[in-house]
Amino acid sequence: SLDYCRTLSAAIFYGDSERVHFLNFTNTDNSSVVALANGTLDVLVGGRNQQEFDFETSPSLGGLHFSTPYYYGNDSASNGVSFYSMASREDDVPFASFVNCVVMATIYAQEFDIQKHKSREMPLISILGSEISWALRNAISYSGSYDEMYVKHFDNETTEAGRGRNTLNDGGPLMLPFLNLSKL
């Protein structure tokens, strides 16, 4: 989770993965969601989300936008699906979209064999404006592909069987929030 924050920082701040400030919260109350809602936080990560039921927050807090999950728990299907993703405020759609693009960029890099040392091969994008077309290159320059991040944190589970739901859909349809990146 922290690496995805640093990857987001690198994407936003011209490759500077250290321009991030971490705050710790407990799971016993909703103080982290309150901090996100009131603007103390831009992104909330690290919590394991259980998608058994709809997520609900107090109407006074506003809604949450969850990025594409970056890691899944290895729960059985009957227990629902737990996942880790980046949460941002629902009322800031452009930023939530950008956060999701950064998560998806690691998967895109994996699909197209773009590793950290080949980050310049990431396509430039202009979906969110030409002034940040380089952002995903900087993200991958810091983090590398999905596999590089996964191995860094779970090196004992690098086989497909050990990854469970974290195995990428190799050879299947590529699900991206952006169309043909090379044409944008």
Tab-separated table of N, CA and C in Angstrom, residues 58-134:
chain	number	residue	atom	x	y	z
A	58	SER	N	-21.455	7.624	6.220
A	58	SER	CA	-22.439	8.584	6.679
A	58	SER	C	-22.688	9.615	5.577
A	59	PRO	N	-23.928	10.026	5.358
A	59	PRO	CA	-24.194	11.039	4.330
A	59	PRO	C	-23.392	12.326	4.539
A	60	SER	N	-23.072	12.647	5.764
A	60	SER	CA	-22.300	13.868	6.028
A	60	SER	C	-20.845	13.736	5.571
A	61	LEU	N	-20.368	12.523	5.388
A	61	LEU	CA	-18.979	12.310	4.972
A	61	LEU	C	-18.822	12.269	3.460
A	62	GLY	N	-19.880	12.053	2.747
A	62	GLY	CA	-19.763	11.911	1.300
A	62	GLY	C	-19.334	10.501	0.948
A	63	GLY	N	-19.300	10.225	-0.326
A	63	GLY	CA	-18.968	8.879	-0.777
A	63	GLY	C	-17.488	8.694	-1.037
A	64	LEU	N	-17.137	7.453	-1.284
A	64	LEU	CA	-15.761	7.085	-1.576
A	64	LEU	C	-15.679	6.508	-2.983
A	65	HIS	N	-14.561	6.731	-3.618
A	65	HIS	CA	-14.269	6.085	-4.897
A	65	HIS	C	-13.108	5.139	-4.643
A	66	PHE	N	-13.261	3.873	-5.000
A	66	PHE	CA	-12.199	2.890	-4.835
A	66	PHE	C	-11.551	2.636	-6.185
A	67	SER	N	-10.232	2.668	-6.200
A	67	SER	CA	-9.502	2.347	-7.423
A	67	SER	C	-9.651	0.861	-7.734
A	68	THR	N	-9.177	0.488	-8.885
A	68	THR	CA	-9.038	-0.926	-9.189
A	68	THR	C	-8.219	-1.556	-8.063
A	69	PRO	N	-8.644	-2.686	-7.530
A	69	PRO	CA	-7.847	-3.311	-6.464
A	69	PRO	C	-6.437	-3.638	-6.941
A	70	TYR	N	-5.456	-3.405	-6.068
A	70	TYR	CA	-4.088	-3.762	-6.424
A	70	TYR	C	-3.671	-5.080	-5.811
A	71	TYR	N	-4.307	-5.522	-4.753
A	71	TYR	CA	-4.087	-6.858	-4.198
A	71	TYR	C	-5.412	-7.389	-3.702
A	72	TYR	N	-5.603	-8.698	-3.847
A	72	TYR	CA	-6.784	-9.366	-3.339
A	72	TYR	C	-6.376	-10.291	-2.212
A	73	GLY	N	-7.290	-10.449	-1.251
A	73	GLY	CA	-7.090	-11.465	-0.226
A	73	GLY	C	-7.360	-12.820	-0.836
A	74	ASN	N	-6.848	-13.851	-0.248
A	74	ASN	CA	-7.062	-15.202	-0.772
A	74	ASN	C	-8.212	-15.875	-0.026
A	75	ASP	N	-9.328	-15.177	0.056
A	75	ASP	CA	-10.513	-15.696	0.717
A	75	ASP	C	-11.189	-16.727	-0.170
A	76	SER	N	-11.980	-17.566	0.455
A	76	SER	CA	-12.782	-18.484	-0.357
A	76	SER	C	-13.956	-17.698	-0.936
A	77	ALA	N	-14.487	-18.165	-2.016
A	77	ALA	CA	-15.575	-17.454	-2.696
A	77	ALA	C	-16.793	-17.275	-1.790
A	78	SER	N	-17.023	-18.207	-0.890
A	78	SER	CA	-18.195	-18.110	-0.022
A	78	SER	C	-18.045	-17.012	1.034
A	79	ASN	N	-16.829	-16.541	1.268
A	79	ASN	CA	-16.603	-15.490	2.263
A	79	ASN	C	-16.585	-14.096	1.650
A	80	GLY	N	-16.944	-13.970	0.394
A	80	GLY	CA	-16.858	-12.680	-0.267
A	80	GLY	C	-15.439	-12.456	-0.758
A	81	VAL	N	-15.161	-11.260	-1.204
A	81	VAL	CA	-13.849	-10.936	-1.732
A	81	VAL	C	-13.289	-9.767	-0.945
A	82	SER	N	-12.097	-9.950	-0.400
A	82	SER	CA	-11.432	-8.825	0.253
A	82	SER	C	-10.346	-8.322	-0.684
A	83	PHE	N	-10.107	-7.009	-0.629
A	83	PHE	CA	-9.141	-6.426	-1.537
A	83	PHE	C	-8.520	-5.182	-0.921
A	84	TYR	N	-7.417	-4.783	-1.499
A	84	TYR	CA	-6.738	-3.547	-1.134
A	84	TYR	C	-6.814	-2.624	-2.339
A	85	SER	N	-7.265	-1.415	-2.118
A	85	SER	CA	-7.322	-0.431	-3.188
A	85	SER	C	-7.101	0.948	-2.584
A	86	MET	N	-6.993	1.930	-3.435
A	86	MET	CA	-6.826	3.306	-2.982
A	86	MET	C	-8.204	3.961	-2.991
A	87	ALA	N	-8.567	4.577	-1.878
A	87	ALA	CA	-9.846	5.274	-1.784
A	87	ALA	C	-9.595	6.772	-1.869
A	88	SER	N	-10.437	7.435	-2.621
A	88	SER	CA	-10.389	8.886	-2.713
A	88	SER	C	-11.824	9.403	-2.595
A	89	ARG	N	-11.965	10.704	-2.512
A	89	ARG	CA	-13.300	11.285	-2.364
A	89	ARG	C	-14.090	11.142	-3.662
A	90	GLU	N	-15.317	10.752	-3.509
A	90	GLU	CA	-16.197	10.562	-4.652
A	90	GLU	C	-16.468	11.870	-5.396
A	91	ASP	N	-16.395	12.989	-4.701
A	91	ASP	CA	-16.708	14.267	-5.336
A	91	ASP	C	-15.551	14.844	-6.152
A	92	ASP	N	-14.408	14.180	-6.164
A	92	ASP	CA	-13.260	14.641	-6.959
A	92	ASP	C	-12.960	13.604	-8.044
A	93	VAL	N	-13.823	13.572	-9.031
A	93	VAL	CA	-13.756	12.550	-10.082
A	93	VAL	C	-12.440	12.595	-10.865
A	94	PRO	N	-11.947	13.773	-11.269
A	94	PRO	CA	-10.671	13.769	-12.006
A	94	PRO	C	-9.520	13.154	-11.199
A	95	PHE	N	-9.432	13.489	-9.914
A	95	PHE	CA	-8.357	12.923	-9.103
A	95	PHE	C	-8.567	11.424	-8.906
A	96	ALA	N	-9.801	11.008	-8.650
A	96	ALA	CA	-10.088	9.578	-8.485
A	96	ALA	C	-9.732	8.813	-9.758
A	97	SER	N	-10.010	9.414	-10.912
A	97	SER	CA	-9.654	8.777	-12.184
A	97	SER	C	-8.144	8.673	-12.341
A	98	PHE	N	-7.434	9.710	-11.946
A	98	PHE	CA	-5.980	9.700	-12.027
A	98	PHE	C	-5.388	8.630	-11.110
A	99	VAL	N	-5.909	8.541	-9.889
A	99	VAL	CA	-5.454	7.515	-8.942
A	99	VAL	C	-5.655	6.131	-9.566
A	100	ASN	N	-6.801	5.906	-10.160
A	100	ASN	CA	-7.065	4.614	-10.787
A	100	ASN	C	-6.122	4.358	-11.956
A	101	CYS	N	-5.843	5.390	-12.739
A	101	CYS	CA	-4.900	5.236	-13.861
A	101	CYS	C	-3.525	4.810	-13.371
A	102	VAL	N	-3.093	5.343	-12.236
A	102	VAL	CA	-1.784	4.981	-11.695
A	102	VAL	C	-1.771	3.504	-11.297
A	103	VAL	N	-2.827	3.044	-10.644
A	103	VAL	CA	-2.908	1.617	-10.282
A	103	VAL	C	-2.918	0.768	-11.546
A	104	MET	N	-3.736	1.146	-12.518
A	104	MET	CA	-3.834	0.374	-13.755
A	104	MET	C	-2.547	0.426	-14.573
A	105	ALA	N	-1.772	1.491	-14.421
A	105	ALA	CA	-0.500	1.599	-15.149
A	105	ALA	C	0.446	0.471	-14.770
A	106	THR	N	0.436	0.049	-13.506
A	106	THR	CA	1.321	-1.050	-13.101
A	106	THR	C	0.895	-2.359	-13.772
A	107	ILE	N	-0.414	-2.518	-13.949
A	107	ILE	CA	-0.930	-3.713	-14.625
A	107	ILE	C	-0.648	-3.632	-16.123
A	108	TYR	N	-0.842	-2.471	-16.700
A	108	TYR	CA	-0.518	-2.265	-18.116
A	108	TYR	C	0.955	-2.565	-18.359
A	109	ALA	N	1.823	-2.045	-17.487
A	109	ALA	CA	3.262	-2.284	-17.633
A	109	ALA	C	3.563	-3.775	-17.574
A	110	GLN	N	2.864	-4.494	-16.715
A	110	GLN	CA	3.057	-5.943	-16.625
A	110	GLN	C	2.631	-6.623	-17.921
A	111	GLU	N	1.473	-6.261	-18.415
A	111	GLU	CA	0.950	-6.873	-19.635
A	111	GLU	C	1.873	-6.658	-20.830
A	112	PHE	N	2.548	-5.512	-20.885
A	112	PHE	CA	3.386	-5.179	-22.026
A	112	PHE	C	4.880	-5.259	-21.710
A	113	ASP	N	5.212	-5.967	-20.621
A	113	ASP	CA	6.601	-6.217	-20.224
A	113	ASP	C	7.422	-4.922	-20.123
A	114	ILE	N	6.817	-3.916	-19.504
A	114	ILE	CA	7.525	-2.661	-19.255
A	114	ILE	C	7.917	-2.649	-17.786
A	115	GLN	N	9.180	-2.898	-17.539
A	115	GLN	CA	9.671	-2.937	-16.171
A	115	GLN	C	10.275	-1.590	-15.809
A	116	LYS	N	10.635	-1.461	-14.547
A	116	LYS	CA	11.150	-0.198	-14.031
A	116	LYS	C	12.235	0.390	-14.929
A	117	HIS	N	13.198	-0.420	-15.325
A	117	HIS	CA	14.314	0.078	-16.127
A	117	HIS	C	13.903	0.422	-17.565
A	118	LYS	N	12.677	0.033	-17.967
A	118	LYS	CA	12.186	0.357	-19.307
A	118	LYS	C	10.994	1.314	-19.236
A	119	SER	N	10.898	2.097	-18.167
A	119	SER	CA	9.720	2.935	-17.938
A	119	SER	C	9.480	3.949	-19.055
A	120	ARG	N	10.503	4.311	-19.802
A	120	ARG	CA	10.325	5.268	-20.906
A	120	ARG	C	9.481	4.674	-22.033
A	121	GLU	N	9.249	3.360	-21.981
A	121	GLU	CA	8.387	2.725	-22.972
A	121	GLU	C	6.902	2.896	-22.639
A	122	MET	N	6.597	3.379	-21.435
A	122	MET	CA	5.196	3.651	-21.111
A	122	MET	C	4.699	4.737	-22.040
A	123	PRO	N	3.516	4.564	-22.600
A	123	PRO	CA	2.994	5.586	-23.507
A	123	PRO	C	2.684	6.876	-22.760
A	124	LEU	N	2.817	7.962	-23.460
A	124	LEU	CA	2.360	9.238	-22.924
A	124	LEU	C	0.838	9.254	-23.030
A	125	ILE	N	0.180	9.847	-22.047
A	125	ILE	CA	-1.282	9.926	-22.090
A	125	ILE	C	-1.706	11.385	-21.987
A	126	SER	N	-2.833	11.688	-22.572
A	126	SER	CA	-3.335	13.055	-22.465
A	126	SER	C	-4.779	13.085	-21.986
A	127	ILE	N	-5.264	11.991	-21.483
A	127	ILE	CA	-6.650	11.897	-21.023
A	127	ILE	C	-6.965	12.972	-19.992
A	128	LEU	N	-6.062	13.214	-19.079
A	128	LEU	CA	-6.292	14.190	-18.013
A	128	LEU	C	-5.563	15.500	-18.273
A	129	GLY	N	-5.139	15.712	-19.497
A	129	GLY	CA	-4.462	16.949	-19.863
A	129	GLY	C	-3.042	16.687	-20.318
A	130	SER	N	-2.608	17.421	-21.322
A	130	SER	CA	-1.276	17.196	-21.874
A	130	SER	C	-0.163	17.589	-20.901
A	131	GLU	N	-0.472	18.441	-19.926
A	131	GLU	CA	0.564	18.852	-18.980
A	131	GLU	C	1.008	17.724	-18.047
A	132	ILE	N	0.252	16.643	-17.993
A	132	ILE	CA	0.681	15.499	-17.179
A	132	ILE	C	0.789	14.228	-18.015
A	133	SER	N	1.054	14.361	-19.282
A	133	SER	CA	1.130	13.204	-20.167
A	133	SER	C	2.247	12.234	-19.783
A	134	TRP	N	3.259	12.685	-19.091
A	134	TRP	CA	4.423	11.905	-18.673
A	134	TRP	C	4.191	11.156	-17.366
